[in-house]
PDB file of C-alpha atoms and ligand atoms in Angstrom:
ATOM      1  CA  UNK I   1       0.000   0.000   0.000  1.00 57.00           C
ATOM      2  CA  UNK I   2       1.627   3.222  -1.122  1.00 54.00           C
ATOM      3  CA  UNK I   3       2.293   5.872   1.528  1.00 53.00           C
ATOM      4  CA  UNK I   4       0.289   8.521  -0.362  1.00 51.00           C
ATOM      5  CA  UNK I   5      -2.827   6.330  -0.568  1.00 70.00           C
ATOM      6  CA  UNK I   6      -3.551   6.660   3.149  1.00 81.00           C
ATOM      7  CA  UNK I   7      -4.263   9.580   5.425  1.00 92.00           C
ATOM      8  CA  UNK I   8      -4.757   9.921   9.158  1.00 96.00           C
ATOM      9  CA  UNK I   9      -8.440   9.706  10.045  1.00 97.00           C
ATOM     10  CA  UNK I  10      -8.157   9.444  13.836  1.00 98.00           C
ATOM     11  CA  UNK I  11      -4.995  10.635  15.545  1.00 98.00           C
ATOM     12  CA  UNK I  12      -3.389   8.891  18.515  1.00 98.00           C
ATOM     13  CA  UNK I  13      -4.476  11.853  20.682  1.00 98.00           C
ATOM     14  CA  UNK I  14      -8.109  11.498  19.590  1.00 98.00           C
ATOM     15  CA  UNK I  15      -7.979   7.725  20.220  1.00 98.00           C
ATOM     16  CA  UNK I  16      -6.427   8.213  23.677  1.00 98.00           C
ATOM     17  CA  UNK I  17      -9.113  10.750  24.636  1.00 98.00           C
ATOM     18  CA  UNK I  18     -11.940   8.416  23.599  1.00 98.00           C
ATOM     19  CA  UNK I  19     -10.329   5.430  25.344  1.00 98.00           C
ATOM     20  CA  UNK I  20     -10.047   7.484  28.522  1.00 98.00           C
ATOM     21  CA  UNK I  21     -13.691   8.537  28.281  1.00 98.00           C
ATOM     22  CA  UNK I  22     -14.893   4.944  27.818  1.00 98.00           C
ATOM     23  CA  UNK I  23     -12.729   3.839  30.761  1.00 98.00           C
ATOM     24  CA  UNK I  24     -14.388   6.464  32.930  1.00 98.00           C
ATOM     25  CA  UNK I  25     -17.859   5.428  31.768  1.00 98.00           C
ATOM     26  CA  UNK I  26     -17.176   1.773  32.585  1.00 98.00           C
ATOM     27  CA  UNK I  27     -15.665   2.669  35.979  1.00 98.00           C
ATOM     28  CA  UNK I  28     -18.731   4.777  36.717  1.00 98.00           C
ATOM     29  CA  UNK I  29     -21.231   2.107  35.581  1.00 98.00           C
ATOM     30  CA  UNK I  30     -19.677  -0.855  37.408  1.00 98.00           C
ATOM     31  CA  UNK I  31     -18.160   0.815  40.462  1.00 97.00           C
ATOM     32  CA  UNK I  32     -16.556  -1.818  42.710  1.00 97.00           C
ATOM     33  CA  UNK I  33     -18.362  -4.671  41.004  1.00 97.00           C
ATOM     34  CA  UNK I  34     -15.821  -6.845  39.184  1.00 98.00           C
ATOM     35  CA  UNK I  35     -16.069  -6.768  35.419  1.00 98.00           C
ATOM     36  CA  UNK I  36     -14.772  -9.273  32.877  1.00 98.00           C
ATOM     37  CA  UNK I  37     -13.426  -7.907  29.620  1.00 98.00           C
ATOM     38  CA  UNK I  38     -13.533 -10.273  26.658  1.00 98.00           C
ATOM     39  CA  UNK I  39     -11.185  -9.009  23.977  1.00 98.00           C
ATOM     40  CA  UNK I  40     -11.807 -10.078  20.403  1.00 96.00           C
ATOM     41  CA  UNK I  41      -8.475 -10.926  18.853  1.00 95.00           C
ATOM     42  CA  UNK I  42      -6.597  -9.870  17.033  1.00 94.00           C
ATOM     43  CA  UNK I  43      -7.835  -6.378  16.233  1.00 95.00           C
ATOM     44  CA  UNK I  44      -8.670  -5.256  19.781  1.00 97.00           C
ATOM     45  CA  UNK I  45      -5.313  -6.015  21.404  1.00 98.00           C
ATOM     46  CA  UNK I  46      -4.079  -2.409  21.558  1.00 98.00           C
ATOM     47  CA  UNK I  47      -7.487  -1.015  22.457  1.00 98.00           C
ATOM     48  CA  UNK I  48      -7.967  -3.410  25.375  1.00 98.00           C
ATOM     49  CA  UNK I  49      -4.399  -2.824  26.570  1.00 98.00           C
ATOM     50  CA  UNK I  50      -5.011   0.920  26.743  1.00 98.00           C
ATOM     51  CA  UNK I  51      -8.609   0.689  27.946  1.00 98.00           C
ATOM     52  CA  UNK I  52      -7.922  -1.616  30.890  1.00 98.00           C
ATOM     53  CA  UNK I  53      -5.514   0.968  32.307  1.00 98.00           C
ATOM     54  CA  UNK I  54      -8.285   3.580  32.246  1.00 98.00           C
ATOM     55  CA  UNK I  55     -10.703   1.368  34.187  1.00 98.00           C
ATOM     56  CA  UNK I  56     -10.731   1.686  37.974  1.00 98.00           C
ATOM     57  CA  UNK I  57     -13.223  -1.124  38.513  1.00 98.00           C
ATOM     58  CA  UNK I  58     -11.654  -4.518  39.476  1.00 98.00           C
ATOM     59  CA  UNK I  59     -11.178  -6.282  36.161  1.00 98.00           C
ATOM     60  CA  UNK I  60     -10.399  -9.733  34.782  1.00 98.00           C
ATOM     61  CA  UNK I  61      -9.536 -10.363  31.141  1.00 98.00           C
ATOM     62  CA  UNK I  62      -9.964 -13.154  28.642  1.00 98.00           C
ATOM     63  CA  UNK I  63      -9.812 -13.356  24.872  1.00 97.00           C
ATOM     64  CA  UNK I  64     -11.567 -15.017  21.986  1.00 97.00           C
ATOM     65  CA  UNK I  65     -10.250 -15.170  18.485  1.00 95.00           C
ATOM     66  CA  UNK I  66     -12.685 -14.741  15.645  1.00 88.00           C
ATOM     67  CA  UNK I  67     -12.021 -14.323  11.976  1.00 79.00           C
ATOM     68  CA  UNK I  68     -14.499 -13.152   9.385  1.00 73.00           C
ATOM     69  CA  UNK I  69     -12.254 -11.589   6.793  1.00 57.00           C
ATOM     70  CA  UNK I  70     -10.238 -13.083   4.026  1.00 54.00           C
ATOM     71  CA  UNK I  71      -7.547 -10.909   2.575  1.00 52.00           C
ATOM     72  CA  UNK I  72     -10.049  -8.441   1.073  1.00 59.00           C
ATOM     73  CA  UNK I  73     -11.744  -5.454   2.685  1.00 62.00           C
ATOM     74  CA  UNK I  74     -15.273  -6.889   2.572  1.00 63.00           C
ATOM     75  CA  UNK I  75     -16.715  -9.310   5.115  1.00 63.00           C
ATOM     76  CA  UNK I  76     -16.858 -12.922   3.996  1.00 64.00           C
ATOM     77  CA  UNK I  77     -19.949 -13.402   6.170  1.00 69.00           C
ATOM     78  CA  UNK I  78     -18.488 -16.626   7.519  1.00 78.00           C
ATOM     79  CA  UNK I  79     -17.317 -16.335  11.110  1.00 83.00           C
ATOM     80  CA  UNK I  80     -14.758 -18.750  12.376  1.00 83.00           C
ATOM     81  CA  UNK I  81     -13.943 -19.297  16.071  1.00 86.00           C
ATOM     82  CA  UNK I  82     -10.224 -19.875  16.322  1.00 86.00           C
ATOM     83  CA  UNK I  83      -9.871 -19.537  20.073  1.00 91.00           C
ATOM     84  CA  UNK I  84     -12.489 -20.043  22.776  1.00 91.00           C
ATOM     85  CA  UNK I  85     -12.725 -18.385  26.207  1.00 95.00           C
ATOM     86  CA  UNK I  86     -10.592 -19.959  28.926  1.00 95.00           C
ATOM     87  CA  UNK I  87     -12.527 -18.597  31.923  1.00 96.00           C
ATOM     88  CA  UNK I  88     -16.171 -19.370  32.725  1.00 96.00           C
ATOM     89  CA  UNK I  89     -18.422 -16.335  32.306  1.00 97.00           C
ATOM     90  CA  UNK I  90     -21.476 -17.675  34.127  1.00 97.00           C
ATOM     91  CA  UNK I  91     -22.794 -15.083  36.617  1.00 97.00           C
ATOM     92  CA  UNK I  92     -20.118 -12.566  35.656  1.00 98.00           C
ATOM     93  CA  UNK I  93     -20.576  -9.037  34.375  1.00 98.00           C
ATOM     94  CA  UNK I  94     -19.030  -9.274  30.932  1.00 98.00           C
ATOM     95  CA  UNK I  95     -18.089  -6.636  28.368  1.00 98.00           C
ATOM     96  CA  UNK I  96     -17.078  -7.684  24.857  1.00 98.00           C
ATOM     97  CA  UNK I  97     -14.236  -5.470  23.644  1.00 98.00           C
ATOM     98  CA  UNK I  98     -14.161  -5.071  19.862  1.00 98.00           C
ATOM     99  CA  UNK I  99     -11.963  -2.998  17.618  1.00 97.00           C
ATOM    100  CA  UNK I 100     -14.653  -2.215  15.065  1.00 96.00           C
ATOM    101  CA  UNK I 101     -18.248  -3.132  14.275  1.00 95.00           C
ATOM    102  CA  UNK I 102     -18.962  -3.144  10.565  1.00 92.00           C
ATOM    103  CA  UNK I 103     -21.799  -5.377   9.260  1.00 90.00           C
ATOM    104  CA  UNK I 104     -22.311  -6.581  12.830  1.00 92.00           C
ATOM    105  CA  UNK I 105     -22.241 -10.288  11.925  1.00 91.00           C
ATOM    106  CA  UNK I 106     -19.136 -11.042  14.000  1.00 90.00           C
ATOM    107  CA  UNK I 107     -20.489  -9.366  17.094  1.00 94.00           C
ATOM    108  CA  UNK I 108     -23.966 -10.829  16.769  1.00 93.00           C
ATOM    109  CA  UNK I 109     -22.462 -14.294  16.485  1.00 92.00           C
ATOM    110  CA  UNK I 110     -20.226 -13.793  19.533  1.00 95.00           C
ATOM    111  CA  UNK I 111     -22.904 -12.053  21.586  1.00 96.00           C
ATOM    112  CA  UNK I 112     -25.394 -14.892  21.093  1.00 95.00           C
ATOM    113  CA  UNK I 113     -22.778 -17.502  21.834  1.00 94.00           C
ATOM    114  CA  UNK I 114     -21.721 -15.823  25.102  1.00 96.00           C
ATOM    115  CA  UNK I 115     -25.331 -15.268  26.143  1.00 97.00           C
ATOM    116  CA  UNK I 116     -25.846 -19.053  26.140  1.00 96.00           C
ATOM    117  CA  UNK I 117     -23.174 -19.286  28.847  1.00 96.00           C
ATOM    118  CA  UNK I 118     -25.391 -17.224  31.174  1.00 98.00           C
ATOM    119  CA  UNK I 119     -23.326 -14.211  32.217  1.00 98.00           C
ATOM    120  CA  UNK I 120     -25.047 -11.960  34.791  1.00 98.00           C
ATOM    121  CA  UNK I 121     -24.840  -9.137  32.256  1.00 98.00           C
ATOM    122  CA  UNK I 122     -23.381  -8.800  28.775  1.00 98.00           C
ATOM    123  CA  UNK I 123     -22.444  -5.523  27.181  1.00 98.00           C
ATOM    124  CA  UNK I 124     -20.560  -4.477  24.075  1.00 98.00           C
ATOM    125  CA  UNK I 125     -17.769  -1.948  23.755  1.00 98.00           C
ATOM    126  CA  UNK I 126     -16.235  -0.995  20.432  1.00 98.00           C
ATOM    127  CA  UNK I 127     -13.574   1.535  19.586  1.00 98.00           C
ATOM    128  CA  UNK I 128     -15.014   2.213  16.115  1.00 98.00           C
ATOM    129  CA  UNK I 129     -18.638   1.963  15.045  1.00 97.00           C
ATOM    130  CA  UNK I 130     -19.308   1.875  11.287  1.00 95.00           C
ATOM    131  CA  UNK I 131     -23.005   2.413  11.834  1.00 89.00           C
ATOM    132  CA  UNK I 132     -23.962   3.031   8.219  1.00 88.00           C
ATOM    133  CA  UNK I 133     -22.776  -0.411   7.200  1.00 87.00           C
ATOM    134  CA  UNK I 134     -24.749  -2.398   9.735  1.00 90.00           C
ATOM    135  CA  UNK I 135     -26.604  -5.410   8.311  1.00 90.00           C
ATOM    136  CA  UNK I 136     -27.909  -6.878  11.577  1.00 92.00           C
ATOM    137  CA  UNK I 137     -29.522  -5.103  14.499  1.00 92.00           C
ATOM    138  CA  UNK I 138     -26.805  -4.866  17.092  1.00 92.00           C
ATOM    139  CA  UNK I 139     -25.848  -1.824  19.159  1.00 93.00           C
ATOM    140  CA  UNK I 140     -22.714  -1.266  21.197  1.00 97.00           C
ATOM    141  CA  UNK I 141     -23.178   0.057  24.756  1.00 98.00           C
ATOM    142  CA  UNK I 142     -19.846   1.879  24.712  1.00 98.00           C
ATOM    143  CA  UNK I 143     -18.603   3.475  21.489  1.00 98.00           C
ATOM    144  CA  UNK I 144     -15.336   5.304  20.962  1.00 98.00           C
ATOM    145  CA  UNK I 145     -15.757   6.850  17.527  1.00 98.00           C
ATOM    146  CA  UNK I 146     -18.525   6.544  14.940  1.00 97.00           C
ATOM    147  CA  UNK I 147     -17.699   6.734  11.249  1.00 96.00           C
ATOM    148  CA  UNK I 148     -19.381   6.159   7.914  1.00 90.00           C
ATOM    149  CA  UNK I 149     -18.058   3.906   5.210  1.00 87.00           C
ATOM    150  CA  UNK I 150     -14.362   3.375   4.491  1.00 92.00           C
ATOM    151  CA  UNK I 151     -11.677   0.861   5.342  1.00 93.00           C
ATOM    152  CA  UNK I 152      -9.266   1.797   8.111  1.00 96.00           C
ATOM    153  CA  UNK I 153      -5.961   0.463   9.404  1.00 97.00           C
ATOM    154  CA  UNK I 154      -3.697   1.075  12.377  1.00 98.00           C
ATOM    155  CA  UNK I 155      -3.989   0.871  16.180  1.00 98.00           C
ATOM    156  CA  UNK I 156      -4.569  -2.885  15.954  1.00 98.00           C
ATOM    157  CA  UNK I 157      -6.623  -2.829  12.753  1.00 97.00           C
ATOM    158  CA  UNK I 158      -5.119  -4.646   9.824  1.00 95.00           C
ATOM    159  CA  UNK I 159      -5.311  -5.003   6.121  1.00 93.00           C
ATOM    160  CA  UNK I 160      -4.227  -8.518   5.279  1.00 91.00           C
ATOM    161  CA  UNK I 161      -2.503  -8.744   8.712  1.00 94.00           C
ATOM    162  CA  UNK I 162      -0.366  -5.654   8.158  1.00 96.00           C
ATOM    163  CA  UNK I 163      -0.348  -2.133   9.661  1.00 97.00           C
ATOM    164  CA  UNK I 164      -1.577  -3.138  13.137  1.00 98.00           C
ATOM    165  CA  UNK I 165       1.441  -1.345  14.615  1.00 98.00           C
ATOM    166  CA  UNK I 166       0.573   2.133  13.299  1.00 97.00           C
ATOM    167  CA  UNK I 167      -0.134   4.389  16.323  1.00 98.00           C
ATOM    168  CA  UNK I 168      -2.802   6.409  14.467  1.00 98.00           C
ATOM    169  CA  UNK I 169      -5.788   5.175  12.452  1.00 98.00           C
ATOM    170  CA  UNK I 170      -5.607   5.723   8.695  1.00 97.00           C
ATOM    171  CA  UNK I 171      -8.263   5.672   6.021  1.00 95.00           C
ATOM    172  CA  UNK I 172      -7.262   3.461   3.119  1.00 92.00           C
ATOM    173  CA  UNK I 173      -8.013   4.698  -0.345  1.00 83.00           C
ATOM    174  CA  UNK I 174      -9.516   1.612  -1.966  1.00 71.00           C
ATOM    175  CA  UNK I 175      -9.339   2.960  -5.544  1.00 62.00           C
TER     176      UNK I 175
HETATM  177  P1  LIG Z   1     -18.350  -7.360  10.836  1.00 51.91           P
HETATM  178  O1  LIG Z   1     -18.656  -8.801  11.138  1.00 51.91           O
HETATM  179  O2  LIG Z   1     -18.662  -7.003   9.407  1.00 51.91           O
HETATM  180  O3  LIG Z   1     -18.971  -6.394  11.805  1.00 51.91           O
HETATM  181  O4  LIG Z   1     -16.789  -7.235  10.886  1.00 51.91           O
HETATM  182  C1  LIG Z   1     -16.122  -6.970  12.029  1.00 51.91           C
HETATM  183  C2  LIG Z   1     -14.670  -7.322  11.913  1.00 51.91           C
HETATM  184  O5  LIG Z   1     -14.156  -7.056  10.616  1.00 51.91           O
HETATM  185  C3  LIG Z   1     -13.883  -6.458  12.857  1.00 51.91           C
HETATM  186  O6  LIG Z   1     -13.759  -7.068  14.107  1.00 51.91           O
HETATM  187  C4  LIG Z   1     -12.563  -6.280  12.124  1.00 51.91           C
HETATM  188  O7  LIG Z   1     -11.690  -7.318  12.487  1.00 51.91           O
HETATM  189  C5  LIG Z   1     -12.929  -6.378  10.672  1.00 51.91           C
HETATM  190  N1  LIG Z   1     -13.078  -5.037  10.040  1.00 51.91           N
HETATM  191  C6  LIG Z   1     -14.215  -4.412   9.708  1.00 51.91           C
HETATM  192  N2  LIG Z   1     -13.986  -3.206   9.172  1.00 51.91           N
HETATM  193  C7  LIG Z   1     -12.650  -3.050   9.180  1.00 51.91           C
HETATM  194  C8  LIG Z   1     -11.777  -1.973   8.782  1.00 51.91           C
HETATM  195  O8  LIG Z   1     -12.174  -0.901   8.297  1.00 51.91           O
HETATM  196  N3  LIG Z   1     -10.444  -2.214   8.962  1.00 51.91           N
HETATM  197  C9  LIG Z   1      -9.942  -3.363   9.495  1.00 51.91           C
HETATM  198  N4  LIG Z   1     -10.723  -4.363   9.897  1.00 51.91           N
HETATM  199  C10 LIG Z   1     -12.062  -4.225   9.736  1.00 51.91           C
HETATM  200 MG1  LIG Z   2     -12.203  -7.582  15.212  1.00 51.91          MG
END
């Protein structure tokens, strides 16, 4: 991907401010009641790392690994579980931590699967919400930044497994 075909959409400062705000909201909502964060790998690894340090509520962490994308920028619609939870979530207050919600298929699939394991509560937190592209009815409880269409990379988000290390989020020119 040529350097000139991408431009910063969300700066590291903007991301940090939104992460801090979400951390405060979660701390406020849960208080001293332990919360379990379920990070969706791989895309959310930087977000959850930063977010957890902004949460004052006692917190435990686990991860799932889902994959819905091939090497293109469109969803394949087929969601594959590549890693299951290691901790039981029954009777816990759980928050799913996603990097981005696009069509919503990935999250809907995960949400319904976790619900079957009977958590006390189940909420959704996403750094980026591509609302305009939603194909299923699913709403995040905590949203960092909303955006319209467009494919983005950086801060954990990849294109064909690359660019996750970029500290800012860039819009990729798909032309
Ligand atoms: P959904 O099932 O269409 O909502 O897709 C969600 C998943 O697709 C996210 O967890 C990301 O891993 C990936 N994804 C969606 N949009 C983008 C993007 O703009 N950049 C990088 N990954 C994306
Ligand atoms: Mg993801």
